[in-house]
PDB file of C-alpha atoms in Angstrom:
ATOM      1  CA  UNK A   1       1.607 -14.481  29.156  1.00 40.00           C
ATOM      2  CA  UNK A   2       3.678 -16.667  31.433  1.00 39.00           C
ATOM      3  CA  UNK A   3       7.363 -17.296  31.935  1.00 42.00           C
ATOM      4  CA  UNK A   4       9.106 -19.866  34.048  1.00 42.00           C
ATOM      5  CA  UNK A   5      11.853 -19.054  36.513  1.00 41.00           C
ATOM      6  CA  UNK A   6      15.118 -18.718  34.557  1.00 46.00           C
ATOM      7  CA  UNK A   7      18.028 -20.649  36.057  1.00 43.00           C
ATOM      8  CA  UNK A   8      20.316 -18.254  34.233  1.00 45.00           C
ATOM      9  CA  UNK A   9      18.945 -14.730  33.958  1.00 48.00           C
ATOM     10  CA  UNK A  10      20.101 -11.125  33.898  1.00 50.00           C
ATOM     11  CA  UNK A  11      23.119 -10.673  36.109  1.00 42.00           C
ATOM     12  CA  UNK A  12      23.767 -14.432  36.461  1.00 40.00           C
ATOM     13  CA  UNK A  13      25.442 -15.245  33.164  1.00 37.00           C
ATOM     14  CA  UNK A  14      27.857 -18.159  33.194  1.00 35.00           C
ATOM     15  CA  UNK A  15      31.219 -18.058  31.378  1.00 32.00           C
ATOM     16  CA  UNK A  16      31.009 -18.268  27.586  1.00 34.00           C
ATOM     17  CA  UNK A  17      31.439 -21.516  25.727  1.00 40.00           C
ATOM     18  CA  UNK A  18      34.880 -22.211  24.325  1.00 41.00           C
ATOM     19  CA  UNK A  19      35.869 -24.547  21.532  1.00 46.00           C
ATOM     20  CA  UNK A  20      37.056 -24.695  17.946  1.00 46.00           C
ATOM     21  CA  UNK A  21      36.456 -21.418  16.149  1.00 52.00           C
ATOM     22  CA  UNK A  22      34.862 -19.631  19.096  1.00 67.00           C
ATOM     23  CA  UNK A  23      35.014 -15.830  18.864  1.00 81.00           C
ATOM     24  CA  UNK A  24      34.763 -13.400  21.755  1.00 92.00           C
ATOM     25  CA  UNK A  25      31.515 -11.507  22.481  1.00 96.00           C
ATOM     26  CA  UNK A  26      31.491  -8.346  20.413  1.00 96.00           C
ATOM     27  CA  UNK A  27      30.269  -4.784  20.778  1.00 97.00           C
ATOM     28  CA  UNK A  28      27.340  -4.118  18.455  1.00 98.00           C
ATOM     29  CA  UNK A  29      26.499  -0.525  17.539  1.00 98.00           C
ATOM     30  CA  UNK A  30      23.317   0.326  15.652  1.00 98.00           C
ATOM     31  CA  UNK A  31      24.078   3.915  14.737  1.00 98.00           C
ATOM     32  CA  UNK A  32      21.197   6.182  13.652  1.00 98.00           C
ATOM     33  CA  UNK A  33      19.746   3.518  11.335  1.00 98.00           C
ATOM     34  CA  UNK A  34      16.749   4.218   9.116  1.00 98.00           C
ATOM     35  CA  UNK A  35      15.119   1.920   6.569  1.00 98.00           C
ATOM     36  CA  UNK A  36      12.697   2.990   3.865  1.00 97.00           C
ATOM     37  CA  UNK A  37      11.177   0.438   1.491  1.00 95.00           C
ATOM     38  CA  UNK A  38       9.042   1.514  -1.491  1.00 94.00           C
ATOM     39  CA  UNK A  39       8.755   4.982   0.003  1.00 94.00           C
ATOM     40  CA  UNK A  40       7.498   3.643   3.331  1.00 95.00           C
ATOM     41  CA  UNK A  41       9.638   4.317   6.434  1.00 96.00           C
ATOM     42  CA  UNK A  42       9.989   1.066   8.414  1.00 97.00           C
ATOM     43  CA  UNK A  43      12.780   2.048  10.809  1.00 98.00           C
ATOM     44  CA  UNK A  44      13.407   5.649  11.810  1.00 97.00           C
ATOM     45  CA  UNK A  45      16.770   6.759  13.231  1.00 98.00           C
ATOM     46  CA  UNK A  46      17.292   3.902  15.686  1.00 98.00           C
ATOM     47  CA  UNK A  47      20.455   3.909  17.757  1.00 98.00           C
ATOM     48  CA  UNK A  48      21.393   1.116  20.156  1.00 98.00           C
ATOM     49  CA  UNK A  49      24.687  -0.100  21.626  1.00 98.00           C
ATOM     50  CA  UNK A  50      24.969  -3.658  22.949  1.00 98.00           C
ATOM     51  CA  UNK A  51      28.011  -4.327  25.107  1.00 98.00           C
ATOM     52  CA  UNK A  52      29.990  -7.595  25.076  1.00 97.00           C
ATOM     53  CA  UNK A  53      28.008 -10.380  26.719  1.00 97.00           C
ATOM     54  CA  UNK A  54      24.848  -8.306  27.052  1.00 98.00           C
ATOM     55  CA  UNK A  55      21.419  -9.601  26.006  1.00 98.00           C
ATOM     56  CA  UNK A  56      19.074  -6.897  24.712  1.00 98.00           C
ATOM     57  CA  UNK A  57      15.461  -7.618  23.830  1.00 98.00           C
ATOM     58  CA  UNK A  58      13.608  -5.880  21.001  1.00 98.00           C
ATOM     59  CA  UNK A  59       9.910  -5.704  21.842  1.00 98.00           C
ATOM     60  CA  UNK A  60       6.911  -3.923  20.386  1.00 98.00           C
ATOM     61  CA  UNK A  61       3.666  -4.634  18.546  1.00 97.00           C
ATOM     62  CA  UNK A  62       3.414  -6.201  15.114  1.00 96.00           C
ATOM     63  CA  UNK A  63       4.836  -3.926  12.439  1.00 95.00           C
ATOM     64  CA  UNK A  64       6.997  -1.999  14.907  1.00 97.00           C
ATOM     65  CA  UNK A  65      10.177  -2.638  12.899  1.00 97.00           C
ATOM     66  CA  UNK A  66      11.871  -5.312  15.023  1.00 97.00           C
ATOM     67  CA  UNK A  67      12.528  -7.816  12.235  1.00 96.00           C
ATOM     68  CA  UNK A  68      13.440  -5.068   9.778  1.00 97.00           C
ATOM     69  CA  UNK A  69      16.041  -3.678  12.168  1.00 98.00           C
ATOM     70  CA  UNK A  70      17.560  -7.131  12.740  1.00 97.00           C
ATOM     71  CA  UNK A  71      17.732  -7.720   8.987  1.00 96.00           C
ATOM     72  CA  UNK A  72      20.029  -4.714   8.675  1.00 97.00           C
ATOM     73  CA  UNK A  73      22.351  -6.264  11.265  1.00 97.00           C
ATOM     74  CA  UNK A  74      22.769  -9.625   9.524  1.00 95.00           C
ATOM     75  CA  UNK A  75      22.955  -7.981   6.082  1.00 96.00           C
ATOM     76  CA  UNK A  76      19.662  -9.092   4.614  1.00 95.00           C
ATOM     77  CA  UNK A  77      18.498  -5.481   4.149  1.00 96.00           C
ATOM     78  CA  UNK A  78      20.777  -2.497   3.648  1.00 97.00           C
ATOM     79  CA  UNK A  79      19.922   0.544   5.787  1.00 98.00           C
ATOM     80  CA  UNK A  80      18.761   3.632   3.926  1.00 98.00           C
ATOM     81  CA  UNK A  81      20.973   5.624   6.290  1.00 98.00           C
ATOM     82  CA  UNK A  82      23.081   4.973   9.364  1.00 98.00           C
ATOM     83  CA  UNK A  83      25.600   2.260  10.149  1.00 97.00           C
ATOM     84  CA  UNK A  84      25.830  -1.158  11.802  1.00 98.00           C
ATOM     85  CA  UNK A  85      29.170  -1.618  13.544  1.00 98.00           C
ATOM     86  CA  UNK A  86      30.566  -4.809  15.066  1.00 97.00           C
ATOM     87  CA  UNK A  87      33.656  -4.136  17.153  1.00 96.00           C
ATOM     88  CA  UNK A  88      33.940  -0.811  15.335  1.00 97.00           C
ATOM     89  CA  UNK A  89      33.837  -2.287  11.824  1.00 97.00           C
ATOM     90  CA  UNK A  90      30.960  -1.613   9.431  1.00 98.00           C
ATOM     91  CA  UNK A  91      29.293  -4.998   8.859  1.00 97.00           C
ATOM     92  CA  UNK A  92      28.316  -3.954   5.328  1.00 97.00           C
ATOM     93  CA  UNK A  93      32.005  -3.505   4.462  1.00 97.00           C
ATOM     94  CA  UNK A  94      33.248  -6.731   6.039  1.00 96.00           C
ATOM     95  CA  UNK A  95      33.945  -9.857   3.947  1.00 95.00           C
ATOM     96  CA  UNK A  96      31.021 -12.241   4.403  1.00 93.00           C
ATOM     97  CA  UNK A  97      33.097 -15.100   5.774  1.00 93.00           C
ATOM     98  CA  UNK A  98      34.769 -12.876   8.337  1.00 94.00           C
ATOM     99  CA  UNK A  99      31.419 -11.500   9.463  1.00 96.00           C
ATOM    100  CA  UNK A 100      29.969 -15.014   9.767  1.00 95.00           C
ATOM    101  CA  UNK A 101      32.772 -16.013  12.132  1.00 95.00           C
ATOM    102  CA  UNK A 102      31.695 -13.243  14.475  1.00 96.00           C
ATOM    103  CA  UNK A 103      27.932 -12.905  13.925  1.00 97.00           C
ATOM    104  CA  UNK A 104      25.290 -15.655  13.808  1.00 97.00           C
ATOM    105  CA  UNK A 105      21.604 -15.166  13.040  1.00 96.00           C
ATOM    106  CA  UNK A 106      18.472 -17.158  13.833  1.00 95.00           C
ATOM    107  CA  UNK A 107      15.746 -15.962  11.505  1.00 90.00           C
ATOM    108  CA  UNK A 108      11.988 -15.917  11.916  1.00 79.00           C
ATOM    109  CA  UNK A 109      11.388 -17.225   8.415  1.00 65.00           C
ATOM    110  CA  UNK A 110      12.932 -20.276   6.782  1.00 63.00           C
ATOM    111  CA  UNK A 111      14.363 -19.710   3.318  1.00 58.00           C
ATOM    112  CA  UNK A 112      12.654 -22.756   1.866  1.00 58.00           C
ATOM    113  CA  UNK A 113      13.103 -26.326   2.989  1.00 58.00           C
ATOM    114  CA  UNK A 114      16.628 -27.677   2.847  1.00 65.00           C
ATOM    115  CA  UNK A 115      17.183 -30.939   0.969  1.00 85.00           C
ATOM    116  CA  UNK A 116      19.581 -31.897   3.724  1.00 92.00           C
ATOM    117  CA  UNK A 117      19.529 -33.956   6.888  1.00 95.00           C
ATOM    118  CA  UNK A 118      19.370 -32.280  10.270  1.00 95.00           C
ATOM    119  CA  UNK A 119      23.054 -33.044  10.835  1.00 96.00           C
ATOM    120  CA  UNK A 120      23.991 -31.455   7.503  1.00 95.00           C
ATOM    121  CA  UNK A 121      21.986 -28.304   8.260  1.00 94.00           C
ATOM    122  CA  UNK A 122      23.697 -27.855  11.628  1.00 96.00           C
ATOM    123  CA  UNK A 123      27.102 -28.591  10.058  1.00 95.00           C
ATOM    124  CA  UNK A 124      26.548 -25.584   7.779  1.00 94.00           C
ATOM    125  CA  UNK A 125      27.347 -23.490  10.844  1.00 94.00           C
ATOM    126  CA  UNK A 126      30.980 -24.613  10.598  1.00 94.00           C
ATOM    127  CA  UNK A 127      31.428 -23.251   7.043  1.00 91.00           C
ATOM    128  CA  UNK A 128      32.874 -19.831   8.048  1.00 93.00           C
ATOM    129  CA  UNK A 129      35.695 -21.587   9.905  1.00 90.00           C
ATOM    130  CA  UNK A 130      36.830 -23.828   7.033  1.00 86.00           C
ATOM    131  CA  UNK A 131      38.683 -23.486   3.748  1.00 82.00           C
ATOM    132  CA  UNK A 132      36.594 -23.767   0.571  1.00 82.00           C
ATOM    133  CA  UNK A 133      35.474 -27.345  -0.138  1.00 79.00           C
ATOM    134  CA  UNK A 134      37.095 -28.618   3.069  1.00 82.00           C
ATOM    135  CA  UNK A 135      35.307 -31.483   4.773  1.00 81.00           C
ATOM    136  CA  UNK A 136      34.433 -31.740   8.452  1.00 81.00           C
ATOM    137  CA  UNK A 137      37.298 -32.656  10.751  1.00 85.00           C
ATOM    138  CA  UNK A 138      37.069 -34.142  14.225  1.00 92.00           C
ATOM    139  CA  UNK A 139      36.685 -30.724  15.843  1.00 92.00           C
ATOM    140  CA  UNK A 140      33.837 -29.797  13.486  1.00 92.00           C
ATOM    141  CA  UNK A 141      32.045 -33.060  14.193  1.00 94.00           C
ATOM    142  CA  UNK A 142      32.420 -32.536  17.929  1.00 95.00           C
ATOM    143  CA  UNK A 143      30.966 -29.013  17.709  1.00 95.00           C
ATOM    144  CA  UNK A 144      28.012 -30.175  15.577  1.00 96.00           C
ATOM    145  CA  UNK A 145      27.278 -33.116  17.859  1.00 96.00           C
ATOM    146  CA  UNK A 146      27.376 -30.854  20.916  1.00 96.00           C
ATOM    147  CA  UNK A 147      24.984 -28.376  19.258  1.00 96.00           C
ATOM    148  CA  UNK A 148      22.549 -31.143  18.305  1.00 97.00           C
ATOM    149  CA  UNK A 149      22.587 -32.429  21.868  1.00 96.00           C
ATOM    150  CA  UNK A 150      22.198 -28.966  23.398  1.00 94.00           C
ATOM    151  CA  UNK A 151      19.029 -28.298  21.374  1.00 94.00           C
ATOM    152  CA  UNK A 152      17.613 -31.784  21.977  1.00 94.00           C
ATOM    153  CA  UNK A 153      17.679 -32.767  18.299  1.00 96.00           C
ATOM    154  CA  UNK A 154      20.489 -35.346  18.307  1.00 97.00           C
ATOM    155  CA  UNK A 155      17.913 -38.068  17.745  1.00 97.00           C
ATOM    156  CA  UNK A 156      16.867 -36.336  14.523  1.00 97.00           C
ATOM    157  CA  UNK A 157      20.370 -36.095  13.041  1.00 97.00           C
ATOM    158  CA  UNK A 158      19.636 -38.359  10.059  1.00 96.00           C
ATOM    159  CA  UNK A 159      16.094 -37.071   9.423  1.00 96.00           C
ATOM    160  CA  UNK A 160      15.542 -34.820   6.379  1.00 94.00           C
ATOM    161  CA  UNK A 161      15.061 -31.234   7.530  1.00 93.00           C
ATOM    162  CA  UNK A 162      11.938 -30.778   5.410  1.00 91.00           C
ATOM    163  CA  UNK A 163      10.137 -33.530   7.338  1.00 92.00           C
ATOM    164  CA  UNK A 164      10.384 -31.754  10.673  1.00 93.00           C
ATOM    165  CA  UNK A 165       7.672 -29.864  12.508  1.00 92.00           C
ATOM    166  CA  UNK A 166       7.932 -26.089  12.829  1.00 91.00           C
ATOM    167  CA  UNK A 167       9.272 -26.334  16.363  1.00 92.00           C
ATOM    168  CA  UNK A 168      11.835 -28.970  15.424  1.00 94.00           C
ATOM    169  CA  UNK A 169      13.038 -26.843  12.508  1.00 93.00           C
ATOM    170  CA  UNK A 170      13.445 -23.871  14.820  1.00 93.00           C
ATOM    171  CA  UNK A 171      15.576 -25.875  17.248  1.00 94.00           C
ATOM    172  CA  UNK A 172      17.743 -27.143  14.379  1.00 94.00           C
ATOM    173  CA  UNK A 173      18.340 -23.588  13.138  1.00 94.00           C
ATOM    174  CA  UNK A 174      19.297 -22.476  16.646  1.00 95.00           C
ATOM    175  CA  UNK A 175      21.685 -25.456  16.760  1.00 96.00           C
ATOM    176  CA  UNK A 176      23.202 -24.313  13.444  1.00 96.00           C
ATOM    177  CA  UNK A 177      23.825 -20.849  14.908  1.00 96.00           C
ATOM    178  CA  UNK A 178      25.327 -22.453  18.011  1.00 96.00           C
ATOM    179  CA  UNK A 179      27.687 -24.541  15.842  1.00 96.00           C
ATOM    180  CA  UNK A 180      28.843 -21.311  14.213  1.00 96.00           C
ATOM    181  CA  UNK A 181      30.483 -20.379  17.531  1.00 95.00           C
ATOM    182  CA  UNK A 182      30.093 -16.665  16.901  1.00 96.00           C
ATOM    183  CA  UNK A 183      30.500 -14.256  19.776  1.00 96.00           C
ATOM    184  CA  UNK A 184      27.516 -12.129  18.706  1.00 97.00           C
ATOM    185  CA  UNK A 185      24.038 -13.358  17.819  1.00 97.00           C
ATOM    186  CA  UNK A 186      20.834 -11.828  16.509  1.00 97.00           C
ATOM    187  CA  UNK A 187      17.682 -13.860  17.024  1.00 97.00           C
ATOM    188  CA  UNK A 188      14.339 -12.983  15.469  1.00 96.00           C
ATOM    189  CA  UNK A 189      11.572 -14.634  17.473  1.00 95.00           C
ATOM    190  CA  UNK A 190      13.724 -17.652  18.432  1.00 95.00           C
ATOM    191  CA  UNK A 191      10.903 -19.080  20.560  1.00 93.00           C
ATOM    192  CA  UNK A 192       8.493 -19.100  17.602  1.00 89.00           C
ATOM    193  CA  UNK A 193       6.840 -22.557  17.213  1.00 90.00           C
ATOM    194  CA  UNK A 194       8.521 -23.855  20.386  1.00 93.00           C
ATOM    195  CA  UNK A 195       6.646 -25.459  23.264  1.00 94.00           C
ATOM    196  CA  UNK A 196       7.048 -24.028  26.773  1.00 94.00           C
ATOM    197  CA  UNK A 197       9.994 -26.194  27.772  1.00 94.00           C
ATOM    198  CA  UNK A 198      11.976 -25.509  24.623  1.00 94.00           C
ATOM    199  CA  UNK A 199      11.223 -21.770  24.797  1.00 95.00           C
ATOM    200  CA  UNK A 200      12.905 -21.655  28.184  1.00 95.00           C
ATOM    201  CA  UNK A 201      15.742 -23.939  27.063  1.00 94.00           C
ATOM    202  CA  UNK A 202      16.527 -21.744  24.040  1.00 94.00           C
ATOM    203  CA  UNK A 203      16.716 -18.525  26.047  1.00 96.00           C
ATOM    204  CA  UNK A 204      18.634 -20.164  28.884  1.00 95.00           C
ATOM    205  CA  UNK A 205      21.139 -21.279  26.271  1.00 94.00           C
ATOM    206  CA  UNK A 206      21.627 -17.718  24.996  1.00 95.00           C
ATOM    207  CA  UNK A 207      22.275 -16.557  28.562  1.00 94.00           C
ATOM    208  CA  UNK A 208      24.613 -19.444  29.340  1.00 93.00           C
ATOM    209  CA  UNK A 209      26.763 -18.902  26.256  1.00 93.00           C
ATOM    210  CA  UNK A 210      27.721 -15.403  27.380  1.00 94.00           C
ATOM    211  CA  UNK A 211      27.407 -14.051  23.833  1.00 96.00           C
ATOM    212  CA  UNK A 212      26.371 -10.560  22.849  1.00 97.00           C
ATOM    213  CA  UNK A 213      22.767 -10.955  21.715  1.00 98.00           C
ATOM    214  CA  UNK A 214      19.880  -8.938  20.313  1.00 98.00           C
ATOM    215  CA  UNK A 215      16.631 -10.893  20.557  1.00 98.00           C
ATOM    216  CA  UNK A 216      13.247  -9.928  19.119  1.00 98.00           C
ATOM    217  CA  UNK A 217      10.489 -11.308  21.326  1.00 97.00           C
ATOM    218  CA  UNK A 218       6.728 -10.956  21.586  1.00 95.00           C
ATOM    219  CA  UNK A 219       6.409 -12.596  25.006  1.00 97.00           C
ATOM    220  CA  UNK A 220       7.137  -9.752  27.411  1.00 97.00           C
ATOM    221  CA  UNK A 221       7.516 -12.061  30.378  1.00 97.00           C
ATOM    222  CA  UNK A 222      10.220 -14.062  28.647  1.00 97.00           C
ATOM    223  CA  UNK A 223      11.883 -10.815  27.599  1.00 98.00           C
ATOM    224  CA  UNK A 224      11.806  -9.512  31.169  1.00 97.00           C
ATOM    225  CA  UNK A 225      13.187 -12.760  32.566  1.00 96.00           C
ATOM    226  CA  UNK A 226      16.103 -13.224  30.188  1.00 97.00           C
ATOM    227  CA  UNK A 227      17.158  -9.786  28.887  1.00 98.00           C
ATOM    228  CA  UNK A 228      19.442  -7.251  30.553  1.00 98.00           C
ATOM    229  CA  UNK A 229      17.724  -4.379  28.750  1.00 98.00           C
ATOM    230  CA  UNK A 230      14.675  -3.888  26.569  1.00 98.00           C
ATOM    231  CA  UNK A 231      14.328  -1.602  23.571  1.00 98.00           C
ATOM    232  CA  UNK A 232      10.694  -0.861  22.749  1.00 98.00           C
ATOM    233  CA  UNK A 233       9.869  -0.035  19.135  1.00 98.00           C
ATOM    234  CA  UNK A 234       6.676   1.487  17.808  1.00 98.00           C
ATOM    235  CA  UNK A 235       6.201   2.400  14.128  1.00 97.00           C
ATOM    236  CA  UNK A 236       9.940   2.124  13.583  1.00 97.00           C
ATOM    237  CA  UNK A 237      10.995   4.411  16.430  1.00 98.00           C
ATOM    238  CA  UNK A 238      12.502   3.721  19.857  1.00 98.00           C
ATOM    239  CA  UNK A 239       9.893   4.804  22.395  1.00 97.00           C
ATOM    240  CA  UNK A 240      11.484   3.320  25.534  1.00 98.00           C
ATOM    241  CA  UNK A 241      14.812   1.812  26.489  1.00 97.00           C
ATOM    242  CA  UNK A 242      16.147   0.498  29.776  1.00 97.00           C
ATOM    243  CA  UNK A 243      15.969  -2.389  32.219  1.00 98.00           C
ATOM    244  CA  UNK A 244      12.819  -4.540  32.127  1.00 98.00           C
ATOM    245  CA  UNK A 245      11.757  -3.070  35.470  1.00 96.00           C
ATOM    246  CA  UNK A 246      12.075   0.468  34.156  1.00 97.00           C
ATOM    247  CA  UNK A 247      10.436  -0.194  30.792  1.00 97.00           C
ATOM    248  CA  UNK A 248       7.523  -2.522  31.522  1.00 97.00           C
ATOM    249  CA  UNK A 249       5.010  -0.200  33.144  1.00 97.00           C
ATOM    250  CA  UNK A 250       1.212  -0.103  32.853  1.00 97.00           C
ATOM    251  CA  UNK A 251       1.494   3.311  31.216  1.00 97.00           C
ATOM    252  CA  UNK A 252       3.873   2.132  28.497  1.00 97.00           C
ATOM    253  CA  UNK A 253       1.809  -0.984  27.758  1.00 97.00           C
ATOM    254  CA  UNK A 254      -1.311   1.143  27.443  1.00 97.00           C
ATOM    255  CA  UNK A 255       0.443   3.592  25.107  1.00 97.00           C
ATOM    256  CA  UNK A 256       2.307   1.118  22.888  1.00 97.00           C
ATOM    257  CA  UNK A 257       0.166  -2.027  22.975  1.00 97.00           C
ATOM    258  CA  UNK A 258      -3.211  -0.409  23.729  1.00 96.00           C
ATOM    259  CA  UNK A 259      -3.864  -2.836  26.592  1.00 96.00           C
ATOM    260  CA  UNK A 260      -4.484  -2.569  30.314  1.00 97.00           C
ATOM    261  CA  UNK A 261      -2.029  -4.600  32.353  1.00 96.00           C
ATOM    262  CA  UNK A 262      -0.958  -5.297  35.910  1.00 96.00           C
ATOM    263  CA  UNK A 263       2.776  -5.635  36.697  1.00 97.00           C
ATOM    264  CA  UNK A 264       4.024  -7.886  39.498  1.00 97.00           C
ATOM    265  CA  UNK A 265       7.422  -9.279  40.479  1.00 96.00           C
ATOM    266  CA  UNK A 266       8.279 -12.877  39.645  1.00 94.00           C
ATOM    267  CA  UNK A 267       8.194 -14.829  42.942  1.00 93.00           C
ATOM    268  CA  UNK A 268      11.680 -16.270  42.398  1.00 92.00           C
ATOM    269  CA  UNK A 269      13.663 -13.976  40.107  1.00 91.00           C
ATOM    270  CA  UNK A 270      11.976 -10.664  40.918  1.00 94.00           C
ATOM    271  CA  UNK A 271      11.681  -9.888  37.190  1.00 96.00           C
ATOM    272  CA  UNK A 272       8.578  -7.905  36.233  1.00 96.00           C
ATOM    273  CA  UNK A 273       5.708 -10.063  35.010  1.00 97.00           C
ATOM    274  CA  UNK A 274       2.832  -8.799  32.908  1.00 97.00           C
ATOM    275  CA  UNK A 275      -0.763  -9.852  33.500  1.00 96.00           C
ATOM    276  CA  UNK A 276      -3.243  -8.574  30.930  1.00 95.00           C
ATOM    277  CA  UNK A 277      -6.538  -7.336  32.325  1.00 93.00           C
ATOM    278  CA  UNK A 278      -9.772  -8.085  30.560  1.00 80.00           C
ATOM    279  CA  UNK A 279     -12.965  -6.103  31.011  1.00 62.00           C
ATOM    280  CA  UNK A 280     -14.044  -8.341  33.875  1.00 58.00           C
ATOM    281  CA  UNK A 281     -10.893  -8.326  35.982  1.00 57.00           C
ATOM    282  CA  UNK A 282      -9.908  -4.673  36.240  1.00 53.00           C
ATOM    283  CA  UNK A 283      -8.965  -3.512  39.744  1.00 53.00           C
ATOM    284  CA  UNK A 284     -11.914  -2.195  41.724  1.00 52.00           C
ATOM    285  CA  UNK A 285     -14.498  -3.784  39.458  1.00 47.00           C
ATOM    286  CA  UNK A 286     -16.914  -5.926  41.438  1.00 41.00           C
ATOM    287  CA  UNK A 287     -18.500  -9.095  40.149  1.00 39.00           C
ATOM    288  CA  UNK A 288     -21.897  -7.463  40.393  1.00 38.00           C
ATOM    289  CA  UNK A 289     -20.716  -4.541  38.258  1.00 35.00           C
ATOM    290  CA  UNK A 290     -19.149  -6.909  35.734  1.00 35.00           C
ATOM    291  CA  UNK A 291     -22.332  -8.960  35.535  1.00 35.00           C
ATOM    292  CA  UNK A 292     -24.413  -5.883  34.688  1.00 38.00           C
ATOM    293  CA  UNK A 293     -22.217  -4.954  31.672  1.00 31.00           C
TER     294      UNK A 293
END
């Protein structure tokens, strides 16, 4: 696992983007949320508060409940118990259009291929800010163009979405969320399918916007470099919560991920960096010993 030096990381957030329809960063409260599907508990009494402008990473092994928890936030899956509050209001009681002005989501899965161009997909992000059947005005077009440029997909504006690669589709969907100009974002594996450069660009963008964000990530080094706090899930429960430096320890990685790891500080940012140890590179193990096994 590797992560480049973030130009904008924890504690160095720049002022939030302003523009047509921009909403302020919100306070997100996940209050004692549980989810049971077909009798199987997927999330078990998770509580988490994300302050305005804070970026919190959800990490944990496959099946830990990260995506399920995020689905309760953007109203794709109703919690069995507990509440999701945005600025004190229950998101499940808010009108959909109002919620969409304040909360944007970047999903791990694509709900089918859109029979739309890239520009049209990104322009969908402006819908919560417009009257029914209203066309795009100059402000909308400026926001969409800026989002396309920010995600390096302006050159694909007229290309049908269903002809894109997985990485290109992911960047377009992030651009759509950016065009939404919501003050709070949930992102489920936003770096999925992206090459190294665009992984860094996407997370730098989240930091630079100054939004409140909950981000599910598998790459622990990216999570450590770009998140203010980490929430570690295992079998639907929170098993650790705190700053990356406090959370990412060899003991926790051994317990949760069942791996042996060495933790060092990033040479530029000082963020903890995880190096996985194989059988042949454990501390104190000589080459001669390794060769005999």
